[in-house]
mmCIF file of C-alpha atoms and ligand atoms in Angstrom:
data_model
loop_
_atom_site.group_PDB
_atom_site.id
_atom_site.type_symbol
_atom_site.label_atom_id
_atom_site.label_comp_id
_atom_site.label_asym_id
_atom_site.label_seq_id
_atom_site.Cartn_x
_atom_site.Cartn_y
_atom_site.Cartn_z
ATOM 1 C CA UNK N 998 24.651 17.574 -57.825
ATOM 2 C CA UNK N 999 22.938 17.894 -61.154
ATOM 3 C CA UNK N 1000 22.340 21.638 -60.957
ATOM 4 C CA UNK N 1001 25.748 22.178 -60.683
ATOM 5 C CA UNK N 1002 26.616 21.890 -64.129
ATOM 6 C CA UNK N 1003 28.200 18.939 -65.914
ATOM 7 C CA UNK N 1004 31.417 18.813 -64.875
ATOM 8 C CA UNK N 1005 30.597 19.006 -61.052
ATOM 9 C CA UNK N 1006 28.372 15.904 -61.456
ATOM 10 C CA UNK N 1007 31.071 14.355 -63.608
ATOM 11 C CA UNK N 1008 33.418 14.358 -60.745
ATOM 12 C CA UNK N 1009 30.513 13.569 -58.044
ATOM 13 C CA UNK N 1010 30.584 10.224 -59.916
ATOM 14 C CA UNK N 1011 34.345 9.744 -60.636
ATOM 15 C CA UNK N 1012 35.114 9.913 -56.962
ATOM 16 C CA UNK N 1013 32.422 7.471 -56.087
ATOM 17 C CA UNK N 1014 33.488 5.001 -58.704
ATOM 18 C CA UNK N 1015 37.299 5.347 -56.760
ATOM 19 C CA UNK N 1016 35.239 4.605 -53.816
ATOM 20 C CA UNK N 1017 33.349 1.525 -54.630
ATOM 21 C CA UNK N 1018 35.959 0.203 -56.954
ATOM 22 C CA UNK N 1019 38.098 0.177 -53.616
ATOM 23 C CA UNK N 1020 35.539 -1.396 -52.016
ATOM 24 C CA UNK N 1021 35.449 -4.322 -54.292
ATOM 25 C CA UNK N 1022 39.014 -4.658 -54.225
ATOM 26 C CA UNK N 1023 38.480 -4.921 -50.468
ATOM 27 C CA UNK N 1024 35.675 -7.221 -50.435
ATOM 28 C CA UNK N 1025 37.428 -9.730 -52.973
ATOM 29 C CA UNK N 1026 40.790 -9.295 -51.524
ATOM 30 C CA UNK N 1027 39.080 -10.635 -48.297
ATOM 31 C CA UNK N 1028 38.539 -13.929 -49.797
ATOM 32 C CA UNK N 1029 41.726 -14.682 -50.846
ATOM 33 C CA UNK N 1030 43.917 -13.155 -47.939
ATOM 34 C CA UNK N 1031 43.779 -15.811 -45.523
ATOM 35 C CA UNK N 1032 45.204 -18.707 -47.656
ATOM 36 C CA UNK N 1033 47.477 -16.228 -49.643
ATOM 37 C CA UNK N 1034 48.777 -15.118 -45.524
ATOM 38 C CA UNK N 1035 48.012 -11.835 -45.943
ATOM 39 C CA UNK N 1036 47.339 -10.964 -42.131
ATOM 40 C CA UNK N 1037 49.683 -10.778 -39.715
ATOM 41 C CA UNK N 1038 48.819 -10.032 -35.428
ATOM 42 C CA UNK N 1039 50.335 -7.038 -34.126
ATOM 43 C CA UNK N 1040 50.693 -6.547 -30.364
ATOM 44 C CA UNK N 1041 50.052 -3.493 -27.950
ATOM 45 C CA UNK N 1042 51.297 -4.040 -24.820
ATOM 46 C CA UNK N 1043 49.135 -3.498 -21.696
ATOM 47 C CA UNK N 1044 50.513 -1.941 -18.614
ATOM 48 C CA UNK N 1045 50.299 -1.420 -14.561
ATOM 49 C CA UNK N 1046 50.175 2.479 -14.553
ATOM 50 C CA UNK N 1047 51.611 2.967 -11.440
ATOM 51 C CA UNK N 1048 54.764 0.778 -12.136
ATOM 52 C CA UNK N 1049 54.848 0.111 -15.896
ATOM 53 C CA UNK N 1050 55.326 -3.195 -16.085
ATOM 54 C CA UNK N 1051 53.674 -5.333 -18.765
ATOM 55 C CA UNK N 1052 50.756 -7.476 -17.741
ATOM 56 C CA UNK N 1053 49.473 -8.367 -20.953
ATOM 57 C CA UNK N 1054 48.889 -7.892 -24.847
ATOM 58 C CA UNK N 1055 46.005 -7.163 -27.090
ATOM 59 C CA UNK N 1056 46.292 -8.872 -30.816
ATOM 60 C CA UNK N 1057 45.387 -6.464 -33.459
ATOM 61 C CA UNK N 1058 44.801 -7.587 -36.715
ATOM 62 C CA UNK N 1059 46.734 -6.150 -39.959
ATOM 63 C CA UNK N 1060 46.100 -6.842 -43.283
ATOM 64 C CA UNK N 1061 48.927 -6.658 -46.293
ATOM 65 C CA UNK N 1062 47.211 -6.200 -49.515
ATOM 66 C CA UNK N 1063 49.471 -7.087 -52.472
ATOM 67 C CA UNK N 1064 48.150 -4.087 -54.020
ATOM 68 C CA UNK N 1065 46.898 -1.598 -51.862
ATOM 69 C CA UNK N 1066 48.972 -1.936 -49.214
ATOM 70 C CA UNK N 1067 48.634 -2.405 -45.264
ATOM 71 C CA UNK N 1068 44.761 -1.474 -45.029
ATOM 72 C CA UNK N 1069 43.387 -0.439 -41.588
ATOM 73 C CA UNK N 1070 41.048 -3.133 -39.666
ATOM 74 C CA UNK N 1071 38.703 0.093 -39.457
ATOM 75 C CA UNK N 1072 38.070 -0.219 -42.843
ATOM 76 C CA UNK N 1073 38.389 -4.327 -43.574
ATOM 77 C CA UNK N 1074 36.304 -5.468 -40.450
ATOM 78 C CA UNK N 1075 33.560 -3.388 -41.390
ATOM 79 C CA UNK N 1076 33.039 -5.346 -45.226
ATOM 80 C CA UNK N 1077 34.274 -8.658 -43.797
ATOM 81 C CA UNK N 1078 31.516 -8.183 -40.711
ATOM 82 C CA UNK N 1079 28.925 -7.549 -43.971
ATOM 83 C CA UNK N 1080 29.976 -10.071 -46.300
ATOM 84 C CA UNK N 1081 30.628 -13.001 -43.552
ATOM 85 C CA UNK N 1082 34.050 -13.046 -44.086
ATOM 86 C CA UNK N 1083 35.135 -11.747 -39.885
ATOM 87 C CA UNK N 1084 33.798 -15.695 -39.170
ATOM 88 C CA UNK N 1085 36.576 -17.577 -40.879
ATOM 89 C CA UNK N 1086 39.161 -13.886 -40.231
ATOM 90 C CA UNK N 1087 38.082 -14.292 -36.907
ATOM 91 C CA UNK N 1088 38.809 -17.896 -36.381
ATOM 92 C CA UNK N 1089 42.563 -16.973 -37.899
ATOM 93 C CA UNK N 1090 42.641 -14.838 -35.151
ATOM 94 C CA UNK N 1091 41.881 -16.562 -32.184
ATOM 95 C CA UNK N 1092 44.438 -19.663 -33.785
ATOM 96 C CA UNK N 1093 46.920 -17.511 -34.768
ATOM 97 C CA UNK N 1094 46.858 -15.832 -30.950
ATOM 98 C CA UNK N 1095 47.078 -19.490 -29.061
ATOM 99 C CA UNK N 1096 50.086 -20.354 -31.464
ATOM 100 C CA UNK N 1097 52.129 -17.396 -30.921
ATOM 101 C CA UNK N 1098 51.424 -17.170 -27.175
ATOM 102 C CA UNK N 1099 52.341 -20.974 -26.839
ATOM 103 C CA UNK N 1100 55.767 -20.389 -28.770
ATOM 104 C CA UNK N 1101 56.598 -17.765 -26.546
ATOM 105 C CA UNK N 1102 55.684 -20.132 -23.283
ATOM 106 C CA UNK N 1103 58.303 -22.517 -25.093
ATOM 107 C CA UNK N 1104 61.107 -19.808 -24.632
ATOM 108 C CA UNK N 1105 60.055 -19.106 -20.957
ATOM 109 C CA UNK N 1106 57.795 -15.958 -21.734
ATOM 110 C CA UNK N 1107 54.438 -15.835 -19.890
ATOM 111 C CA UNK N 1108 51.435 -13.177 -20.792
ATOM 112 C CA UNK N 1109 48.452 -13.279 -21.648
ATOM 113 C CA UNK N 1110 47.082 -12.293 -25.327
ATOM 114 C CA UNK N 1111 43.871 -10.819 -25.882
ATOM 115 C CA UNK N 1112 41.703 -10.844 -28.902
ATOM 116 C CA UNK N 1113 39.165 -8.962 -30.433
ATOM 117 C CA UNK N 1114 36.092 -10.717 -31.573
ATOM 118 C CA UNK N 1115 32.797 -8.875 -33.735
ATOM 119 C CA UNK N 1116 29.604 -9.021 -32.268
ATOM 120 C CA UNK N 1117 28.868 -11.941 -35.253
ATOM 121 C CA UNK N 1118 31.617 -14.066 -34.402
ATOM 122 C CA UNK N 1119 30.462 -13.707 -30.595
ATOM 123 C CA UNK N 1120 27.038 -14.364 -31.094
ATOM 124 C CA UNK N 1121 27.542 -18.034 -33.043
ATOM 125 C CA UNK N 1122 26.513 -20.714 -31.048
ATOM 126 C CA UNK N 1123 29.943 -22.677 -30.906
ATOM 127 C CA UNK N 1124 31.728 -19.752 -30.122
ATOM 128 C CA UNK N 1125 32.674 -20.948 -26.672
ATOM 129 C CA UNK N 1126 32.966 -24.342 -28.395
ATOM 130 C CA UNK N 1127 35.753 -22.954 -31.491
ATOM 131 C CA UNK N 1128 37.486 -21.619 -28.181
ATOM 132 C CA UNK N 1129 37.586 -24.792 -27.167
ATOM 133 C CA UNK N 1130 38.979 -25.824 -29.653
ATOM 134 C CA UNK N 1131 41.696 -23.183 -30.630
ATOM 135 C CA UNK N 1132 43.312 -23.724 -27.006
ATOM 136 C CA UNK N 1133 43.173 -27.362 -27.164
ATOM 137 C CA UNK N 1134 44.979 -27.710 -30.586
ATOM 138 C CA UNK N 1135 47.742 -25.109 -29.504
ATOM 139 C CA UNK N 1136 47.872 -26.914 -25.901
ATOM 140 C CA UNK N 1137 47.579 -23.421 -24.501
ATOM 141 C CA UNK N 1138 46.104 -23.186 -21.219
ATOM 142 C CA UNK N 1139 42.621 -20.749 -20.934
ATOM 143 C CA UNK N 1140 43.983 -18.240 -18.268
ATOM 144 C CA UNK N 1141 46.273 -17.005 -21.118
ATOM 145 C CA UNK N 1142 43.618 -16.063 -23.228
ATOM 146 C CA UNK N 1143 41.278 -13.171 -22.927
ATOM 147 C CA UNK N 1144 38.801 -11.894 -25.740
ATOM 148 C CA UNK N 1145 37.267 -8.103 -26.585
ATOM 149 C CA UNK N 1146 34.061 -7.494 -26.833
ATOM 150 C CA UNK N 1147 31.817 -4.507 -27.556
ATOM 151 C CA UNK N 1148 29.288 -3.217 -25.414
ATOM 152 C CA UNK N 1149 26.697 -3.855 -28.519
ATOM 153 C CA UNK N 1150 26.994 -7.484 -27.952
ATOM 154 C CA UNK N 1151 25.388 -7.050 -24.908
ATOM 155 C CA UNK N 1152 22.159 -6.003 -26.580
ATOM 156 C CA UNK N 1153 21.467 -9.695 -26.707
ATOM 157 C CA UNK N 1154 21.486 -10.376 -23.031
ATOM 158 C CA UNK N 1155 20.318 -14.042 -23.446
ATOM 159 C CA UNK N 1156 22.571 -15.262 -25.886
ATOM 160 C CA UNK N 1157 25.308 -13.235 -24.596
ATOM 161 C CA UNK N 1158 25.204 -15.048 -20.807
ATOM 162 C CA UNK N 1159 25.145 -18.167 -22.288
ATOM 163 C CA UNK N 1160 28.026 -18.098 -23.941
ATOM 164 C CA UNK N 1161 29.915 -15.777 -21.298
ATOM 165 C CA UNK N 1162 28.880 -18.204 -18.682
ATOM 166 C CA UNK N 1163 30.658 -20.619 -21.135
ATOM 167 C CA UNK N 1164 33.799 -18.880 -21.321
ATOM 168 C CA UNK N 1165 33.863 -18.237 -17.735
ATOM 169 C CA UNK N 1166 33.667 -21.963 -17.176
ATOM 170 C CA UNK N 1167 36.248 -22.158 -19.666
ATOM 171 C CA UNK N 1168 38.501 -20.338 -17.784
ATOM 172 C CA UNK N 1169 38.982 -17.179 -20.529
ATOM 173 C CA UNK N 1170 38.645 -13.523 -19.859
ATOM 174 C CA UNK N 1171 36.136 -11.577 -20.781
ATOM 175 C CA UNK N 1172 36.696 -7.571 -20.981
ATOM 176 C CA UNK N 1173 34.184 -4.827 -22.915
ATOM 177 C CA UNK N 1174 35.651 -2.751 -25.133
ATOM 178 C CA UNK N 1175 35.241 0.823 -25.620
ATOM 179 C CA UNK N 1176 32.747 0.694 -22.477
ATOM 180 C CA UNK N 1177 31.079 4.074 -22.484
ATOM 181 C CA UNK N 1178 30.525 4.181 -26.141
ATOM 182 C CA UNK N 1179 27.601 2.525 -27.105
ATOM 183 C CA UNK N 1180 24.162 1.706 -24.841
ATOM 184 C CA UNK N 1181 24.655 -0.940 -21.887
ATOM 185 C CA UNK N 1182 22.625 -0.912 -18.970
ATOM 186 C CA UNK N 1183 24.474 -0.875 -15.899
ATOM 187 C CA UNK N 1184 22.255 -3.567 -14.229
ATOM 188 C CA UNK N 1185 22.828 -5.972 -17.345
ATOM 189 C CA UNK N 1186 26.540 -5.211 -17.312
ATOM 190 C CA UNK N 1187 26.408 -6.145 -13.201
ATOM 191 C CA UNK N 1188 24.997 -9.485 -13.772
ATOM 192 C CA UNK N 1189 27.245 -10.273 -16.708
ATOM 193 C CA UNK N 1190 29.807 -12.657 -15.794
ATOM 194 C CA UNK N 1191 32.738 -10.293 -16.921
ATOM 195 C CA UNK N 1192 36.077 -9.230 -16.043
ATOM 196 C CA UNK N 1193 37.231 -6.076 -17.320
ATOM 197 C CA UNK N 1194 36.199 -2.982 -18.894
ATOM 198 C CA UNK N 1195 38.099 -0.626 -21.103
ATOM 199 C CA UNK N 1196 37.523 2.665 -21.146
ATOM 200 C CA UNK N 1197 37.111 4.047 -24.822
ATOM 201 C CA UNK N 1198 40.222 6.493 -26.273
ATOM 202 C CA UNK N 1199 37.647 9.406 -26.987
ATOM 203 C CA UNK N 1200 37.002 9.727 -23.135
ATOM 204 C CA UNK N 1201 40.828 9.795 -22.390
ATOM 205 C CA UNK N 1202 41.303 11.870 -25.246
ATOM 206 C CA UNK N 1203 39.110 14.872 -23.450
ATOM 207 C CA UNK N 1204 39.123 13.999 -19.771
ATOM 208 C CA UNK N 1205 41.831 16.409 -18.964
ATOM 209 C CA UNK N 1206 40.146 19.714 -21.340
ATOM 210 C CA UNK N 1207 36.761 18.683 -20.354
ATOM 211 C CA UNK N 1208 35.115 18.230 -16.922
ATOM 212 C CA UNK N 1209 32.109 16.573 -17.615
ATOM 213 C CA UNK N 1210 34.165 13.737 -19.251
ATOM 214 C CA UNK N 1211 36.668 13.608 -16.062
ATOM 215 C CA UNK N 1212 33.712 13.167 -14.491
ATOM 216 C CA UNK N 1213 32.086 10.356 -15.965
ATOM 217 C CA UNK N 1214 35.818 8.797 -16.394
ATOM 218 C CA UNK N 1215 35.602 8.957 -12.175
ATOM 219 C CA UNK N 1216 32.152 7.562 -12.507
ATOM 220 C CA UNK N 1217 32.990 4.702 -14.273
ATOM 221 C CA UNK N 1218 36.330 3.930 -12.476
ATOM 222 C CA UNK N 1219 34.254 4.172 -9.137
ATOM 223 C CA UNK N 1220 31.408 1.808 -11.305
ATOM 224 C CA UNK N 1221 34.122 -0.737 -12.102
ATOM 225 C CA UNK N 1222 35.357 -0.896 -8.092
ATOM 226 C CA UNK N 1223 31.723 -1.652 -6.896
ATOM 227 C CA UNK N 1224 31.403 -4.452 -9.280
ATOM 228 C CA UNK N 1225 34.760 -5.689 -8.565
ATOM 229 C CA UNK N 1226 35.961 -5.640 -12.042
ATOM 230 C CA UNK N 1227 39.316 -4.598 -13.526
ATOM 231 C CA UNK N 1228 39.240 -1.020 -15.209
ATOM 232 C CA UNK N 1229 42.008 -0.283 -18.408
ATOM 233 C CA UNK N 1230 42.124 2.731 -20.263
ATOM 234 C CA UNK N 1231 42.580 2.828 -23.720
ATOM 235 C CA UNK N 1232 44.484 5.677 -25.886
ATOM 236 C CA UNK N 1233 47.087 7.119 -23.340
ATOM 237 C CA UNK N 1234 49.278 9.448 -24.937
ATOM 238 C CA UNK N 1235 50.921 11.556 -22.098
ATOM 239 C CA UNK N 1236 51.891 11.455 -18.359
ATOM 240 C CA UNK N 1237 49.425 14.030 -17.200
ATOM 241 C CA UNK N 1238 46.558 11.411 -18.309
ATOM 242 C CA UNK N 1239 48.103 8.447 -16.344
ATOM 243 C CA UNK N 1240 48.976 10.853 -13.269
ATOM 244 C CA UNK N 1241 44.986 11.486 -13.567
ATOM 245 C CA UNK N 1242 43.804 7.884 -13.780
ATOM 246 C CA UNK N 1243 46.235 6.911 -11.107
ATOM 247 C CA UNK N 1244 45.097 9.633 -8.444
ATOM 248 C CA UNK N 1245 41.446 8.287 -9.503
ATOM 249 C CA UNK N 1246 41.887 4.973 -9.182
ATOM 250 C CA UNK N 1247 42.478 3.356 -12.537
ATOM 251 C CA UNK N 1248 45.125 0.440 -12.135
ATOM 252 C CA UNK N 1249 45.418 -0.569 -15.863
ATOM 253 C CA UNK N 1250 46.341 1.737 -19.228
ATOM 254 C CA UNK N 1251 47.471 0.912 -23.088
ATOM 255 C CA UNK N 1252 48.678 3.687 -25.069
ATOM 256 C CA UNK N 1253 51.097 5.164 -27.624
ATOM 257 C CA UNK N 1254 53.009 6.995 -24.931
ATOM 258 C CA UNK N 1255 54.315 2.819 -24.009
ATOM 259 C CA UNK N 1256 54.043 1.556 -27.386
ATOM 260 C CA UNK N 1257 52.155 1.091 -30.407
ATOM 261 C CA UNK N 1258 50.905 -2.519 -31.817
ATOM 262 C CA UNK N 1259 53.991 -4.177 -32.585
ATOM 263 C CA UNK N 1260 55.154 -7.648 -34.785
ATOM 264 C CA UNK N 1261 55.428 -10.447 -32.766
ATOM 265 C CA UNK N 1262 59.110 -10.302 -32.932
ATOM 266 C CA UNK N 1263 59.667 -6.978 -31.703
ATOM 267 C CA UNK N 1264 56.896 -7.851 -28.885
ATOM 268 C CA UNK N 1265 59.119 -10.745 -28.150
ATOM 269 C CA UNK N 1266 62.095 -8.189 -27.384
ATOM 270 C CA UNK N 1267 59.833 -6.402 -25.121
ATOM 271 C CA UNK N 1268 58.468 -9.340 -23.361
ATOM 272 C CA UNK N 1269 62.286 -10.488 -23.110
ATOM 273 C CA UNK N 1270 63.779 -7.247 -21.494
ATOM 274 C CA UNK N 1271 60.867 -7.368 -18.756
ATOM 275 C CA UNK N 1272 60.188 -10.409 -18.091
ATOM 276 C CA UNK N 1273 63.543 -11.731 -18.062
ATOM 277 C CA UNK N 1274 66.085 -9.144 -17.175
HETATM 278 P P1 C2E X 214 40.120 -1.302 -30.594
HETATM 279 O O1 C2E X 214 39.917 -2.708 -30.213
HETATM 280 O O2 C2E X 214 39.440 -0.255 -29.779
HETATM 281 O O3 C2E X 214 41.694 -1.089 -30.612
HETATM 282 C C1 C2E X 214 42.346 0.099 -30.270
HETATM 283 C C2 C2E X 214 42.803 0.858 -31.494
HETATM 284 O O4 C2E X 214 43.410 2.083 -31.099
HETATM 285 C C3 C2E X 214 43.848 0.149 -32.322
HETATM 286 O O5 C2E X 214 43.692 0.548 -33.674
HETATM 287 C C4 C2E X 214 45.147 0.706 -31.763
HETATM 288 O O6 C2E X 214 46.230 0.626 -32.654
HETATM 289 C C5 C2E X 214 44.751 2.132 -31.526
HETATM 290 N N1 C2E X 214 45.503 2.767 -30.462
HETATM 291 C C6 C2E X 214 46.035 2.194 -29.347
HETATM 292 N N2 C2E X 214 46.642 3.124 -28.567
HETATM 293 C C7 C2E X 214 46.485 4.308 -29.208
HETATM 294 C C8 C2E X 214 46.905 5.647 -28.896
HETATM 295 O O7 C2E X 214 47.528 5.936 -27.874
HETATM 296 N N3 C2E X 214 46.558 6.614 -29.801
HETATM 297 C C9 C2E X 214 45.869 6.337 -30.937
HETATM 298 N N4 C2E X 214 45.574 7.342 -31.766
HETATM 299 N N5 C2E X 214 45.451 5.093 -31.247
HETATM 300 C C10 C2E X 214 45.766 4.086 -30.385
HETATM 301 P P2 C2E X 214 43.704 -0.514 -34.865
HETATM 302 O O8 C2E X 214 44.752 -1.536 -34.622
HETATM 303 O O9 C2E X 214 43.734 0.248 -36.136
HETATM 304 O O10 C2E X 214 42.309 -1.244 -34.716
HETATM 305 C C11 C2E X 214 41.106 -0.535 -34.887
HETATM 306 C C12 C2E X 214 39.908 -1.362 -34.501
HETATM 307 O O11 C2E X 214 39.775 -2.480 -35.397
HETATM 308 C C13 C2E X 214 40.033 -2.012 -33.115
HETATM 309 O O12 C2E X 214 39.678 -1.047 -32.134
HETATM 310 C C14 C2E X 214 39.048 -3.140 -33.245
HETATM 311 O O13 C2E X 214 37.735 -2.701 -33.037
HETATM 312 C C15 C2E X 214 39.204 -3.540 -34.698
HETATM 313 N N6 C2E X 214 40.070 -4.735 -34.781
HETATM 314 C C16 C2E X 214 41.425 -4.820 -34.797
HETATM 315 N N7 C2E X 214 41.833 -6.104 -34.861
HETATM 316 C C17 C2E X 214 40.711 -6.857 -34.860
HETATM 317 C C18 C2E X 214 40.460 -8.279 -34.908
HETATM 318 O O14 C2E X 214 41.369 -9.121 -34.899
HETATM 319 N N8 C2E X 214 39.159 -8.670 -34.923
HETATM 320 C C19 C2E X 214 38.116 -7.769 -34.879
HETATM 321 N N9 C2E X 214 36.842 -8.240 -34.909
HETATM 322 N N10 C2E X 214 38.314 -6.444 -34.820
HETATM 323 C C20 C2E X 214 39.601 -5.995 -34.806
HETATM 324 CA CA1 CA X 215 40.121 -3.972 -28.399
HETATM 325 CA CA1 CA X 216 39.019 -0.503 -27.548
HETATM 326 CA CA1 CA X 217 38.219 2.189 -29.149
#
């Protein structure tokens, strides 16, 4: 930048000083925006492709800044995953997901609410235990609980199967996120006690304009039937994407073209209309 001439470097360091003064904003903001209530769950229904019916919802988290606005959980997680905050966020989360799911059991509505958890959250020792915990104070029963993880997780197989063997004895739902992604051994994944995968957005997004991805979207459909687990794909966004994961075997999908994550009220008018016609 410096042989550019003065003003080029001038701006070089303006824009970075936007970037990190953001970034402070961020990382401070964190620390107050749990007891000033400054998240809020949003819900994405899940859905049987081949009859749309809703068999479940994923939390995602949404922050509220009081100055910046609703920031993106691509952009908080990241900072709250480096400055410790995603343990105590991530608690929130798993709370705040028993509580709403048990005040819509009280009004007769039935589903079960999955969360996402970062790899640091997963890999604390009482993680099984806070679990525990969360579904015991909110009196909700496990089988209505599932959590995300990523495939990096899975790096550290021993401490992983401990506390997946944990949760399986629990009676929650395990399911790897955008499986494909990242580096995970087939033969690790097979002897992981786990339930479903979910197929990441950027392989739906180019299954249908690229063949080698439609292949390995078969491959992994076909991978998920031989080790009897459940198979969702992430990211739908048109019918000719679910009429090609139906034909190749893919019972489960979650997508714009149903609906976007949602308030818990408006998820409530879903869950109403289909649940209880
Ligand atoms: P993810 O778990 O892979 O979630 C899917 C993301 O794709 C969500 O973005 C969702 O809104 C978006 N999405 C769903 N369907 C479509 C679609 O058809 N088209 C497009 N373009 N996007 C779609 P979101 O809510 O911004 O979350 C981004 C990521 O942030 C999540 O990716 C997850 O990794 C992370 N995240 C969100 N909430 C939490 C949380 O409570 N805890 C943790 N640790 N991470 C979270
Ligand atoms: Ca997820
Ligand atoms: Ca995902
Ligand atoms: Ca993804």
């Amino acid at each position: 930048a410096k042989k550019r001439g003065k003003n080029n470097f001038q701006f070089y360091v303006y824009e970075n000083e936007d970037i990190m003064e953001r970034r402070l904003k961020i990382e401070q903001g964190l620390k107050a925006a749990l007891d000033n209530s400054e998240f809020e769950l949003h819900y994405q229904p899940k859905i049987v492709l081949t009859s749309g019916e809703i068999c479940g919802v994923e939390a995602l988290l949404r922050w509220r800044h009081p100055e910046l606005g609703v920031i993106s959980p691509l952009e908080f997680i990241p900072v709250a995953e480096e400055t410790g905050f995603i343990r105590k966020i991530g608690e929130w989360v798993i709370k705040e997901a028993c509580r709403q799911n048990k005040l819509w059991q009280k009004s007769g509505l039935y589903i079960k609410v999955a969360v996402n958890v970062s790899s640091i959250q997963f890999e604390d020792d009482l993680f099984a235990e806070r679990i525990r915990q969360a579904l015991m104070e909110s009196q909700l029963s496990p089988e209505y609980l599932g959590v995300e993880i990523t495939e990096s997780v899975m790096q550290n197989v021993e401490l992983t199967s401990v506390t997946l063997h944990e949760l399986k004895q629990l009676g929650v739902k395990v399911s790897v996120d955008d499986f494909g992604t990242g580096y995970s051994s087939l033969s690790v994944l097979s002897k992981m006690p786990i339930d479903l995968v979910k197929i990441d957005k950027s392989f739906i997004d180019e299954m249908l304009t690229d063949s080698n991805t439609a292949s390995l979207v078969k491959t992994m459909i076909t991978m998920a039937e031989d080790l009897e687990l459940d198979i969702i794909a992430e990211g739908i966004e048109n019918e000719q994407q679910v009429t090609f994961l139906i034909e190749n075997g893919c019972q489960f999908g979650q997508g714009y073209l149903y609906s976007p994550p949602i308030p818990s009220a408006e998820t409530e008018k879903i869950l109403k209309q289909q649940l209880m016609p």
